[in-house]
PDB file of C-alpha atoms in Angstrom:
ATOM      1  CA  UNK A   1      -0.458   0.410  -0.261  1.00  0.00           C
ATOM      2  CA  UNK A   2       1.519   3.107  -0.818  1.00  0.00           C
ATOM      3  CA  UNK A   3       1.963   5.122   2.305  1.00  0.00           C
ATOM      4  CA  UNK A   4       1.540   8.585   1.233  1.00  0.00           C
ATOM      5  CA  UNK A   5      -1.725   7.987  -1.097  1.00  0.00           C
ATOM      6  CA  UNK A   6      -3.138   6.748   2.088  1.00  0.00           C
ATOM      7  CA  UNK A   7      -2.918  10.073   3.709  1.00  0.00           C
ATOM      8  CA  UNK A   8      -4.294  11.765   0.472  1.00  0.00           C
ATOM      9  CA  UNK A   9      -7.260   9.071   0.995  1.00  0.00           C
ATOM     10  CA  UNK A  10      -7.870  10.092   5.197  1.00  0.00           C
ATOM     11  CA  UNK A  11      -7.529  13.672   4.208  1.00  0.00           C
ATOM     12  CA  UNK A  12      -9.360  14.020   2.171  1.00  0.00           C
ATOM     13  CA  UNK A  13     -12.796  11.868   3.256  1.00  0.00           C
ATOM     14  CA  UNK A  14     -11.718  13.631   7.149  1.00  0.00           C
ATOM     15  CA  UNK A  15     -12.314  17.754   5.199  1.00  0.00           C
ATOM     16  CA  UNK A  16     -15.673  15.574   3.134  1.00  0.00           C
ATOM     17  CA  UNK A  17     -16.697  14.524   6.719  1.00  0.00           C
ATOM     18  CA  UNK A  18     -15.856  17.889   8.004  1.00  0.00           C
ATOM     19  CA  UNK A  19     -18.432  19.419   6.262  1.00  0.00           C
ATOM     20  CA  UNK A  20     -20.649  17.238   6.975  1.00  0.00           C
ATOM     21  CA  UNK A  21     -19.979  18.175  10.509  1.00  0.00           C
ATOM     22  CA  UNK A  22     -21.535  21.552   9.358  1.00  0.00           C
ATOM     23  CA  UNK A  23     -24.157  20.500   7.817  1.00  0.00           C
ATOM     24  CA  UNK A  24     -25.730  18.052  11.035  1.00  0.00           C
ATOM     25  CA  UNK A  25     -25.010  21.424  12.928  1.00  0.00           C
ATOM     26  CA  UNK A  26     -27.034  23.990  10.288  1.00  0.00           C
ATOM     27  CA  UNK A  27     -29.671  20.909  10.368  1.00  0.00           C
ATOM     28  CA  UNK A  28     -30.107  20.612  13.549  1.00  0.00           C
ATOM     29  CA  UNK A  29     -30.290  24.353  13.932  1.00  0.00           C
ATOM     30  CA  UNK A  30     -33.008  24.833  11.464  1.00  0.00           C
ATOM     31  CA  UNK A  31     -34.814  22.094  12.887  1.00  0.00           C
ATOM     32  CA  UNK A  32     -34.784  23.498  16.153  1.00  0.00           C
ATOM     33  CA  UNK A  33     -36.337  26.894  14.274  1.00  0.00           C
ATOM     34  CA  UNK A  34     -38.837  25.435  12.502  1.00  0.00           C
ATOM     35  CA  UNK A  35     -39.986  24.300  16.230  1.00  0.00           C
ATOM     36  CA  UNK A  36     -39.645  27.820  17.706  1.00  0.00           C
ATOM     37  CA  UNK A  37     -41.263  29.730  14.592  1.00  0.00           C
ATOM     38  CA  UNK A  38     -44.232  26.952  14.493  1.00  0.00           C
ATOM     39  CA  UNK A  39     -43.480  26.004  11.774  1.00  0.00           C
ATOM     40  CA  UNK A  40     -43.442  21.973  11.852  1.00  0.00           C
ATOM     41  CA  UNK A  41     -46.427  21.831   9.964  1.00  0.00           C
ATOM     42  CA  UNK A  42     -45.879  24.151   6.986  1.00  0.00           C
ATOM     43  CA  UNK A  43     -45.958  21.585   4.289  1.00  0.00           C
ATOM     44  CA  UNK A  44     -48.715  19.783   4.716  1.00  0.00           C
ATOM     45  CA  UNK A  45     -47.681  16.666   2.655  1.00  0.00           C
ATOM     46  CA  UNK A  46     -44.328  14.864   2.077  1.00  0.00           C
ATOM     47  CA  UNK A  47     -41.333  14.352   0.764  1.00  0.00           C
ATOM     48  CA  UNK A  48     -43.012  17.484  -1.293  1.00  0.00           C
ATOM     49  CA  UNK A  49     -43.833  20.583   0.212  1.00  0.00           C
ATOM     50  CA  UNK A  50     -47.247  21.737  -1.407  1.00  0.00           C
ATOM     51  CA  UNK A  51     -46.904  18.618  -4.483  1.00  0.00           C
ATOM     52  CA  UNK A  52     -43.240  20.589  -5.528  1.00  0.00           C
ATOM     53  CA  UNK A  53     -40.273  20.880  -4.915  1.00  0.00           C
ATOM     54  CA  UNK A  54     -39.504  24.068  -4.925  1.00  0.00           C
ATOM     55  CA  UNK A  55     -43.284  26.078  -3.186  1.00  0.00           C
ATOM     56  CA  UNK A  56     -43.676  29.912  -4.857  1.00  0.00           C
ATOM     57  CA  UNK A  57     -47.058  30.825  -3.808  1.00  0.00           C
ATOM     58  CA  UNK A  58     -46.910  29.225  -0.818  1.00  0.00           C
ATOM     59  CA  UNK A  59     -43.350  30.253   0.304  1.00  0.00           C
ATOM     60  CA  UNK A  60     -43.257  32.649   3.982  1.00  0.00           C
ATOM     61  CA  UNK A  61     -40.589  32.988   6.293  1.00  0.00           C
ATOM     62  CA  UNK A  62     -41.993  29.086   8.320  1.00  0.00           C
ATOM     63  CA  UNK A  63     -43.055  26.949   4.820  1.00  0.00           C
ATOM     64  CA  UNK A  64     -39.170  28.491   3.417  1.00  0.00           C
ATOM     65  CA  UNK A  65     -38.184  26.889   7.820  1.00  0.00           C
ATOM     66  CA  UNK A  66     -39.389  23.945   6.955  1.00  0.00           C
ATOM     67  CA  UNK A  67     -38.174  23.588   3.045  1.00  0.00           C
ATOM     68  CA  UNK A  68     -34.722  24.324   3.869  1.00  0.00           C
ATOM     69  CA  UNK A  69     -34.753  21.764   6.940  1.00  0.00           C
ATOM     70  CA  UNK A  70     -35.935  18.919   4.168  1.00  0.00           C
ATOM     71  CA  UNK A  71     -33.123  20.189   1.611  1.00  0.00           C
ATOM     72  CA  UNK A  72     -30.416  20.091   4.163  1.00  0.00           C
ATOM     73  CA  UNK A  73     -30.650  16.570   5.891  1.00  0.00           C
ATOM     74  CA  UNK A  74     -31.066  15.704   1.485  1.00  0.00           C
ATOM     75  CA  UNK A  75     -27.874  16.475   0.617  1.00  0.00           C
ATOM     76  CA  UNK A  76     -26.122  15.025   4.173  1.00  0.00           C
ATOM     77  CA  UNK A  77     -28.377  12.107   3.010  1.00  0.00           C
ATOM     78  CA  UNK A  78     -26.299  12.053  -1.133  1.00  0.00           C
ATOM     79  CA  UNK A  79     -22.411  13.448   0.928  1.00  0.00           C
ATOM     80  CA  UNK A  80     -23.068   9.776   2.888  1.00  0.00           C
ATOM     81  CA  UNK A  81     -23.924   7.862   0.173  1.00  0.00           C
ATOM     82  CA  UNK A  82     -20.962   8.964  -1.444  1.00  0.00           C
ATOM     83  CA  UNK A  83     -18.286   8.774   1.427  1.00  0.00           C
ATOM     84  CA  UNK A  84     -20.299   4.740   1.858  1.00  0.00           C
ATOM     85  CA  UNK A  85     -19.401   4.402  -2.008  1.00  0.00           C
ATOM     86  CA  UNK A  86     -15.761   6.262  -1.918  1.00  0.00           C
ATOM     87  CA  UNK A  87     -15.021   4.516   1.198  1.00  0.00           C
ATOM     88  CA  UNK A  88     -15.894   1.112  -0.210  1.00  0.00           C
ATOM     89  CA  UNK A  89     -14.160   2.273  -3.728  1.00  0.00           C
ATOM     90  CA  UNK A  90     -10.603   3.038  -1.874  1.00  0.00           C
ATOM     91  CA  UNK A  91     -11.288  -0.134   0.581  1.00  0.00           C
ATOM     92  CA  UNK A  92      -7.124  -2.041   0.201  1.00  0.00           C
ATOM     93  CA  UNK A  93      -6.578   1.582   1.160  1.00  0.00           C
ATOM     94  CA  UNK A  94      -8.728   2.321   4.151  1.00  0.00           C
ATOM     95  CA  UNK A  95      -8.946   0.318   7.849  1.00  0.00           C
ATOM     96  CA  UNK A  96     -11.295  -2.496   7.614  1.00  0.00           C
ATOM     97  CA  UNK A  97     -14.237  -0.941  10.292  1.00  0.00           C
ATOM     98  CA  UNK A  98     -14.623   2.915   8.116  1.00  0.00           C
ATOM     99  CA  UNK A  99     -17.616   1.458   5.571  1.00  0.00           C
ATOM    100  CA  UNK A 100     -18.997   0.293   8.234  1.00  0.00           C
ATOM    101  CA  UNK A 101     -18.866   3.414  10.045  1.00  0.00           C
ATOM    102  CA  UNK A 102     -20.224   5.021   6.839  1.00  0.00           C
ATOM    103  CA  UNK A 103     -23.625   1.870   6.705  1.00  0.00           C
ATOM    104  CA  UNK A 104     -23.915   2.909  10.142  1.00  0.00           C
ATOM    105  CA  UNK A 105     -24.836   6.289   9.029  1.00  0.00           C
ATOM    106  CA  UNK A 106     -26.607   5.722   6.155  1.00  0.00           C
ATOM    107  CA  UNK A 107     -29.027   3.924   7.848  1.00  0.00           C
ATOM    108  CA  UNK A 108     -28.956   6.175  10.413  1.00  0.00           C
ATOM    109  CA  UNK A 109     -30.271   8.580   7.486  1.00  0.00           C
ATOM    110  CA  UNK A 110     -32.356   6.322   6.233  1.00  0.00           C
ATOM    111  CA  UNK A 111     -34.681   6.356  10.652  1.00  0.00           C
ATOM    112  CA  UNK A 112     -33.947   9.647   9.982  1.00  0.00           C
ATOM    113  CA  UNK A 113     -35.373  10.886   7.204  1.00  0.00           C
ATOM    114  CA  UNK A 114     -38.450   7.619   7.975  1.00  0.00           C
ATOM    115  CA  UNK A 115     -38.539   9.967  12.055  1.00  0.00           C
ATOM    116  CA  UNK A 116     -39.273  12.779   9.924  1.00  0.00           C
ATOM    117  CA  UNK A 117     -41.989  11.707   7.645  1.00  0.00           C
ATOM    118  CA  UNK A 118     -43.497  10.854  10.671  1.00  0.00           C
ATOM    119  CA  UNK A 119     -42.901  13.969  12.751  1.00  0.00           C
ATOM    120  CA  UNK A 120     -45.393  15.569   9.820  1.00  0.00           C
ATOM    121  CA  UNK A 121     -48.073  13.210   9.074  1.00  0.00           C
ATOM    122  CA  UNK A 122     -48.543  12.585  12.327  1.00  0.00           C
ATOM    123  CA  UNK A 123     -49.365  15.965  13.764  1.00  0.00           C
ATOM    124  CA  UNK A 124     -45.888  16.435  15.686  1.00  0.00           C
ATOM    125  CA  UNK A 125     -45.770  13.492  18.569  1.00  0.00           C
ATOM    126  CA  UNK A 126     -43.159  14.596  21.242  1.00  0.00           C
ATOM    127  CA  UNK A 127     -42.375  11.003  21.090  1.00  0.00           C
ATOM    128  CA  UNK A 128     -40.986  11.274  17.306  1.00  0.00           C
ATOM    129  CA  UNK A 129     -40.078  15.241  17.738  1.00  0.00           C
ATOM    130  CA  UNK A 130     -37.544  13.711  20.587  1.00  0.00           C
ATOM    131  CA  UNK A 131     -36.172  10.812  18.928  1.00  0.00           C
ATOM    132  CA  UNK A 132     -36.059  12.924  15.554  1.00  0.00           C
ATOM    133  CA  UNK A 133     -33.222  14.604  17.310  1.00  0.00           C
ATOM    134  CA  UNK A 134     -31.588  11.741  18.878  1.00  0.00           C
ATOM    135  CA  UNK A 135     -30.940  10.162  15.431  1.00  0.00           C
ATOM    136  CA  UNK A 136     -29.915  13.652  14.520  1.00  0.00           C
ATOM    137  CA  UNK A 137     -27.029  13.959  17.349  1.00  0.00           C
ATOM    138  CA  UNK A 138     -25.649  11.014  17.271  1.00  0.00           C
ATOM    139  CA  UNK A 139     -24.989  11.379  13.164  1.00  0.00           C
ATOM    140  CA  UNK A 140     -23.629  14.859  14.603  1.00  0.00           C
ATOM    141  CA  UNK A 141     -21.239  13.417  16.455  1.00  0.00           C
ATOM    142  CA  UNK A 142     -20.738  10.063  14.922  1.00  0.00           C
ATOM    143  CA  UNK A 143     -19.305  12.999  12.066  1.00  0.00           C
ATOM    144  CA  UNK A 144     -17.323  14.491  14.427  1.00  0.00           C
ATOM    145  CA  UNK A 145     -15.528  11.529  16.102  1.00  0.00           C
ATOM    146  CA  UNK A 146     -14.841  10.418  12.453  1.00  0.00           C
ATOM    147  CA  UNK A 147     -13.129  13.314  11.519  1.00  0.00           C
ATOM    148  CA  UNK A 148     -10.826  13.234  14.833  1.00  0.00           C
ATOM    149  CA  UNK A 149     -10.128   9.643  12.900  1.00  0.00           C
ATOM    150  CA  UNK A 150      -9.701  10.834  10.123  1.00  0.00           C
ATOM    151  CA  UNK A 151      -7.399  13.054  10.629  1.00  0.00           C
ATOM    152  CA  UNK A 152      -5.271  11.503  12.616  1.00  0.00           C
ATOM    153  CA  UNK A 153      -4.645   7.699  11.529  1.00  0.00           C
ATOM    154  CA  UNK A 154      -1.669   6.597  12.873  1.00  0.00           C
ATOM    155  CA  UNK A 155      -2.704   8.670  16.571  1.00  0.00           C
ATOM    156  CA  UNK A 156      -2.135   5.656  19.199  1.00  0.00           C
ATOM    157  CA  UNK A 157      -5.061   5.811  22.602  1.00  0.00           C
ATOM    158  CA  UNK A 158      -6.095   8.084  23.913  1.00  0.00           C
ATOM    159  CA  UNK A 159      -5.614   7.939  27.985  1.00  0.00           C
ATOM    160  CA  UNK A 160      -8.466   5.760  29.594  1.00  0.00           C
ATOM    161  CA  UNK A 161      -9.632   8.350  32.279  1.00  0.00           C
ATOM    162  CA  UNK A 162      -9.214  11.054  28.252  1.00  0.00           C
ATOM    163  CA  UNK A 163     -12.106   8.777  27.257  1.00  0.00           C
ATOM    164  CA  UNK A 164     -14.947   7.993  30.055  1.00  0.00           C
ATOM    165  CA  UNK A 165     -14.743  11.704  30.781  1.00  0.00           C
ATOM    166  CA  UNK A 166     -14.812  12.636  27.391  1.00  0.00           C
ATOM    167  CA  UNK A 167     -17.340  10.769  26.720  1.00  0.00           C
ATOM    168  CA  UNK A 168     -18.882  10.535  29.632  1.00  0.00           C
ATOM    169  CA  UNK A 169     -19.935  15.132  29.185  1.00  0.00           C
ATOM    170  CA  UNK A 170     -21.091  13.995  25.658  1.00  0.00           C
ATOM    171  CA  UNK A 171     -23.200  11.175  27.277  1.00  0.00           C
ATOM    172  CA  UNK A 172     -24.984  13.963  29.176  1.00  0.00           C
ATOM    173  CA  UNK A 173     -24.995  16.954  27.244  1.00  0.00           C
ATOM    174  CA  UNK A 174     -26.248  14.867  24.788  1.00  0.00           C
ATOM    175  CA  UNK A 175     -29.250  13.279  27.570  1.00  0.00           C
ATOM    176  CA  UNK A 176     -29.749  17.157  28.250  1.00  0.00           C
ATOM    177  CA  UNK A 177     -30.426  18.073  25.127  1.00  0.00           C
ATOM    178  CA  UNK A 178     -33.399  15.840  24.694  1.00  0.00           C
ATOM    179  CA  UNK A 179     -35.065  16.369  27.774  1.00  0.00           C
ATOM    180  CA  UNK A 180     -34.441  19.744  26.945  1.00  0.00           C
ATOM    181  CA  UNK A 181     -36.211  19.163  23.287  1.00  0.00           C
ATOM    182  CA  UNK A 182     -38.711  16.586  25.772  1.00  0.00           C
ATOM    183  CA  UNK A 183     -40.062  20.152  27.275  1.00  0.00           C
ATOM    184  CA  UNK A 184     -40.232  21.896  24.281  1.00  0.00           C
ATOM    185  CA  UNK A 185     -42.533  18.810  23.316  1.00  0.00           C
ATOM    186  CA  UNK A 186     -44.623  18.811  25.461  1.00  0.00           C
ATOM    187  CA  UNK A 187     -44.695  23.252  26.168  1.00  0.00           C
ATOM    188  CA  UNK A 188     -44.096  22.561  28.523  1.00  0.00           C
ATOM    189  CA  UNK A 189     -41.888  25.758  30.186  1.00  0.00           C
ATOM    190  CA  UNK A 190     -44.991  27.266  27.916  1.00  0.00           C
ATOM    191  CA  UNK A 191     -47.137  26.510  30.608  1.00  0.00           C
ATOM    192  CA  UNK A 192     -45.406  26.687  33.681  1.00  0.00           C
ATOM    193  CA  UNK A 193     -44.262  30.009  32.863  1.00  0.00           C
ATOM    194  CA  UNK A 194     -47.635  30.960  32.277  1.00  0.00           C
ATOM    195  CA  UNK A 195     -49.970  28.703  33.965  1.00  0.00           C
ATOM    196  CA  UNK A 196     -47.698  27.265  36.864  1.00  0.00           C
ATOM    197  CA  UNK A 197     -48.951  24.569  35.878  1.00  0.00           C
ATOM    198  CA  UNK A 198     -46.449  21.174  35.099  1.00  0.00           C
ATOM    199  CA  UNK A 199     -43.852  22.559  35.791  1.00  0.00           C
ATOM    200  CA  UNK A 200     -42.009  19.251  36.179  1.00  0.00           C
ATOM    201  CA  UNK A 201     -40.176  18.685  33.396  1.00  0.00           C
ATOM    202  CA  UNK A 202     -38.599  22.086  33.531  1.00  0.00           C
ATOM    203  CA  UNK A 203     -37.596  21.961  36.464  1.00  0.00           C
ATOM    204  CA  UNK A 204     -35.577  18.961  35.947  1.00  0.00           C
ATOM    205  CA  UNK A 205     -33.935  20.084  32.583  1.00  0.00           C
ATOM    206  CA  UNK A 206     -32.589  23.545  34.611  1.00  0.00           C
ATOM    207  CA  UNK A 207     -31.612  21.058  38.313  1.00  0.00           C
ATOM    208  CA  UNK A 208     -29.321  19.192  35.913  1.00  0.00           C
ATOM    209  CA  UNK A 209     -28.584  21.237  33.427  1.00  0.00           C
ATOM    210  CA  UNK A 210     -25.944  23.258  36.306  1.00  0.00           C
ATOM    211  CA  UNK A 211     -24.443  18.662  37.056  1.00  0.00           C
ATOM    212  CA  UNK A 212     -23.961  18.234  34.039  1.00  0.00           C
ATOM    213  CA  UNK A 213     -22.304  21.413  33.658  1.00  0.00           C
ATOM    214  CA  UNK A 214     -20.365  20.981  36.162  1.00  0.00           C
ATOM    215  CA  UNK A 215     -19.310  18.030  35.863  1.00  0.00           C
ATOM    216  CA  UNK A 216     -17.943  18.601  32.089  1.00  0.00           C
ATOM    217  CA  UNK A 217     -16.479  22.007  33.003  1.00  0.00           C
ATOM    218  CA  UNK A 218     -14.189  19.035  35.841  1.00  0.00           C
ATOM    219  CA  UNK A 219     -13.544  17.099  32.985  1.00  0.00           C
ATOM    220  CA  UNK A 220     -11.626  20.579  31.576  1.00  0.00           C
ATOM    221  CA  UNK A 221      -9.720  21.059  34.868  1.00  0.00           C
ATOM    222  CA  UNK A 222      -8.768  17.279  35.314  1.00  0.00           C
ATOM    223  CA  UNK A 223      -7.429  18.030  31.659  1.00  0.00           C
ATOM    224  CA  UNK A 224      -4.947  20.884  32.058  1.00  0.00           C
ATOM    225  CA  UNK A 225      -3.764  19.774  35.038  1.00  0.00           C
ATOM    226  CA  UNK A 226      -3.100  16.286  34.261  1.00  0.00           C
ATOM    227  CA  UNK A 227      -0.979  18.215  31.497  1.00  0.00           C
ATOM    228  CA  UNK A 228       1.190  17.021  28.517  1.00  0.00           C
ATOM    229  CA  UNK A 229      -0.634  15.805  25.741  1.00  0.00           C
ATOM    230  CA  UNK A 230      -5.028  16.439  27.766  1.00  0.00           C
ATOM    231  CA  UNK A 231      -2.959  20.107  28.204  1.00  0.00           C
ATOM    232  CA  UNK A 232      -2.048  20.635  25.240  1.00  0.00           C
ATOM    233  CA  UNK A 233      -5.502  19.723  24.151  1.00  0.00           C
ATOM    234  CA  UNK A 234      -6.172  23.375  24.932  1.00  0.00           C
ATOM    235  CA  UNK A 235      -8.359  25.225  21.980  1.00  0.00           C
ATOM    236  CA  UNK A 236     -10.771  22.102  22.372  1.00  0.00           C
ATOM    237  CA  UNK A 237     -11.677  22.583  26.330  1.00  0.00           C
ATOM    238  CA  UNK A 238     -11.224  26.022  25.803  1.00  0.00           C
ATOM    239  CA  UNK A 239     -14.216  26.113  23.447  1.00  0.00           C
ATOM    240  CA  UNK A 240     -15.681  23.275  25.408  1.00  0.00           C
ATOM    241  CA  UNK A 241     -15.303  25.844  28.359  1.00  0.00           C
ATOM    242  CA  UNK A 242     -16.812  28.502  26.535  1.00  0.00           C
ATOM    243  CA  UNK A 243     -20.190  27.115  25.102  1.00  0.00           C
ATOM    244  CA  UNK A 244     -21.161  25.734  28.171  1.00  0.00           C
ATOM    245  CA  UNK A 245     -20.473  29.250  29.636  1.00  0.00           C
ATOM    246  CA  UNK A 246     -23.031  30.551  27.217  1.00  0.00           C
ATOM    247  CA  UNK A 247     -25.659  27.847  27.326  1.00  0.00           C
ATOM    248  CA  UNK A 248     -26.088  28.981  30.397  1.00  0.00           C
ATOM    249  CA  UNK A 249     -26.462  33.187  30.534  1.00  0.00           C
ATOM    250  CA  UNK A 250     -28.566  32.020  27.015  1.00  0.00           C
ATOM    251  CA  UNK A 251     -30.580  29.075  29.407  1.00  0.00           C
ATOM    252  CA  UNK A 252     -31.138  31.677  31.882  1.00  0.00           C
ATOM    253  CA  UNK A 253     -32.073  34.818  29.208  1.00  0.00           C
ATOM    254  CA  UNK A 254     -34.405  32.020  28.320  1.00  0.00           C
ATOM    255  CA  UNK A 255     -36.524  31.935  30.538  1.00  0.00           C
ATOM    256  CA  UNK A 256     -35.654  35.576  31.625  1.00  0.00           C
ATOM    257  CA  UNK A 257     -38.103  36.490  29.171  1.00  0.00           C
ATOM    258  CA  UNK A 258     -40.464  33.377  28.931  1.00  0.00           C
ATOM    259  CA  UNK A 259     -39.544  32.089  25.913  1.00  0.00           C
ATOM    260  CA  UNK A 260     -40.471  34.990  23.503  1.00  0.00           C
ATOM    261  CA  UNK A 261     -37.639  35.719  22.661  1.00  0.00           C
ATOM    262  CA  UNK A 262     -37.238  33.782  19.487  1.00  0.00           C
ATOM    263  CA  UNK A 263     -33.379  34.072  18.304  1.00  0.00           C
ATOM    264  CA  UNK A 264     -32.008  33.350  22.316  1.00  0.00           C
ATOM    265  CA  UNK A 265     -34.594  29.594  22.144  1.00  0.00           C
ATOM    266  CA  UNK A 266     -32.490  29.126  18.929  1.00  0.00           C
ATOM    267  CA  UNK A 267     -29.103  30.054  20.056  1.00  0.00           C
ATOM    268  CA  UNK A 268     -29.291  27.770  22.996  1.00  0.00           C
ATOM    269  CA  UNK A 269     -30.040  25.178  20.078  1.00  0.00           C
ATOM    270  CA  UNK A 270     -26.739  26.254  18.709  1.00  0.00           C
ATOM    271  CA  UNK A 271     -24.715  26.610  20.900  1.00  0.00           C
ATOM    272  CA  UNK A 272     -26.102  22.878  22.744  1.00  0.00           C
ATOM    273  CA  UNK A 273     -25.087  20.905  18.970  1.00  0.00           C
ATOM    274  CA  UNK A 274     -21.943  23.090  18.377  1.00  0.00           C
ATOM    275  CA  UNK A 275     -21.386  21.325  22.321  1.00  0.00           C
ATOM    276  CA  UNK A 276     -22.658  17.977  20.728  1.00  0.00           C
ATOM    277  CA  UNK A 277     -19.402  17.440  17.855  1.00  0.00           C
ATOM    278  CA  UNK A 278     -17.207  19.258  19.722  1.00  0.00           C
ATOM    279  CA  UNK A 279     -17.243  16.637  22.733  1.00  0.00           C
ATOM    280  CA  UNK A 280     -17.614  14.109  20.611  1.00  0.00           C
ATOM    281  CA  UNK A 281     -14.021  15.438  18.687  1.00  0.00           C
ATOM    282  CA  UNK A 282     -12.267  15.505  21.725  1.00  0.00           C
ATOM    283  CA  UNK A 283     -13.666  11.593  22.770  1.00  0.00           C
ATOM    284  CA  UNK A 284     -12.073  10.253  19.270  1.00  0.00           C
ATOM    285  CA  UNK A 285      -8.698  12.414  19.496  1.00  0.00           C
ATOM    286  CA  UNK A 286      -5.996  10.198  20.348  1.00  0.00           C
ATOM    287  CA  UNK A 287      -2.089  11.642  20.814  1.00  0.00           C
ATOM    288  CA  UNK A 288      -0.022  11.195  17.970  1.00  0.00           C
ATOM    289  CA  UNK A 289       3.291  10.707  19.236  1.00  0.00           C
ATOM    290  CA  UNK A 290       6.212   9.105  17.111  1.00  0.00           C
ATOM    291  CA  UNK A 291       7.688   5.463  18.275  1.00  0.00           C
ATOM    292  CA  UNK A 292      11.673   6.101  19.359  1.00  0.00           C
ATOM    293  CA  UNK A 293      13.213   5.025  16.245  1.00  0.00           C
ATOM    294  CA  UNK A 294      15.934   2.391  17.348  1.00  0.00           C
ATOM    295  CA  UNK A 295      17.700   1.446  14.641  1.00  0.00           C
ATOM    296  CA  UNK A 296      19.771   3.513  15.341  1.00  0.00           C
ATOM    297  CA  UNK A 297      20.421   1.736  18.407  1.00  0.00           C
ATOM    298  CA  UNK A 298      21.504  -0.845  17.908  1.00  0.00           C
ATOM    299  CA  UNK A 299      24.615   1.346  15.678  1.00  0.00           C
ATOM    300  CA  UNK A 300      26.092   2.768  18.779  1.00  0.00           C
ATOM    301  CA  UNK A 301      28.562   1.096  20.560  1.00  0.00           C
ATOM    302  CA  UNK A 302      26.365   1.147  24.441  1.00  0.00           C
ATOM    303  CA  UNK A 303      28.311  -1.630  25.078  1.00  0.00           C
ATOM    304  CA  UNK A 304      31.263  -1.915  25.463  1.00  0.00           C
ATOM    305  CA  UNK A 305      33.543  -5.613  24.833  1.00  0.00           C
ATOM    306  CA  UNK A 306      34.235  -6.808  27.793  1.00  0.00           C
ATOM    307  CA  UNK A 307      38.571  -8.661  27.402  1.00  0.00           C
ATOM    308  CA  UNK A 308      39.990 -10.566  29.561  1.00  0.00           C
TER     309      UNK A 308
END
């Protein structure tokens, strides 16, 4: 196998994966904006919108959000199919597990499309909406982690504590996102703030947010004080810290304005998606230490001959 050719293929696939991470973040945010703007049923049919690929007379802000959300999902699906084809074409120069991961991502996108259809046809049921977001975040996390593995194909395994804490932070953040989706899709926050009823989901989301934030920031702290390779990841760790603190502020202001400011809510969802992508990248980052070249050691006379 040509090493430079293999590295070039890894690099190209990593670039495509990185672009897909951006597309998936946009997909999550547009999906959140569609809910916030009450545009989930702006296109009453599926997969077309008002029976056409591009609705003209019916186009407004709500219809555009729902239409663009579907368009972004369609583009992501095509790109994943292209990735799968490239993985099969170049499989002899790629790790054996890579085409299987591509196949898994294509299957997840298929399920995601089915859930999107059920969301529209069943008039936005809470369980389906939450599952729809869960799959989107899973796609985002896998693609972000895959990008790192493709960028560092020859890396060594990260320390066990790093893998446990970074993955734990990622799972906690995803769980917090799904809890927020459950709260939003049942309109629990609005009913709690306006009527004082059904505050269970809002109280749970608010109390668990602090625990998730503290655990994630503790991971950042341990990584920095441990030194070595983990400290060298400080740009990612700094990004996580900024995202967590920004998320807390947005959550506070969102409730302070009683969910009446859509841009605050959309920003809250954007930061959540970025946090998932960044933590997934950290979970899959690996040291790239160079092994000591032993060839020259054999030539050195470090064992002097003994004479009787």
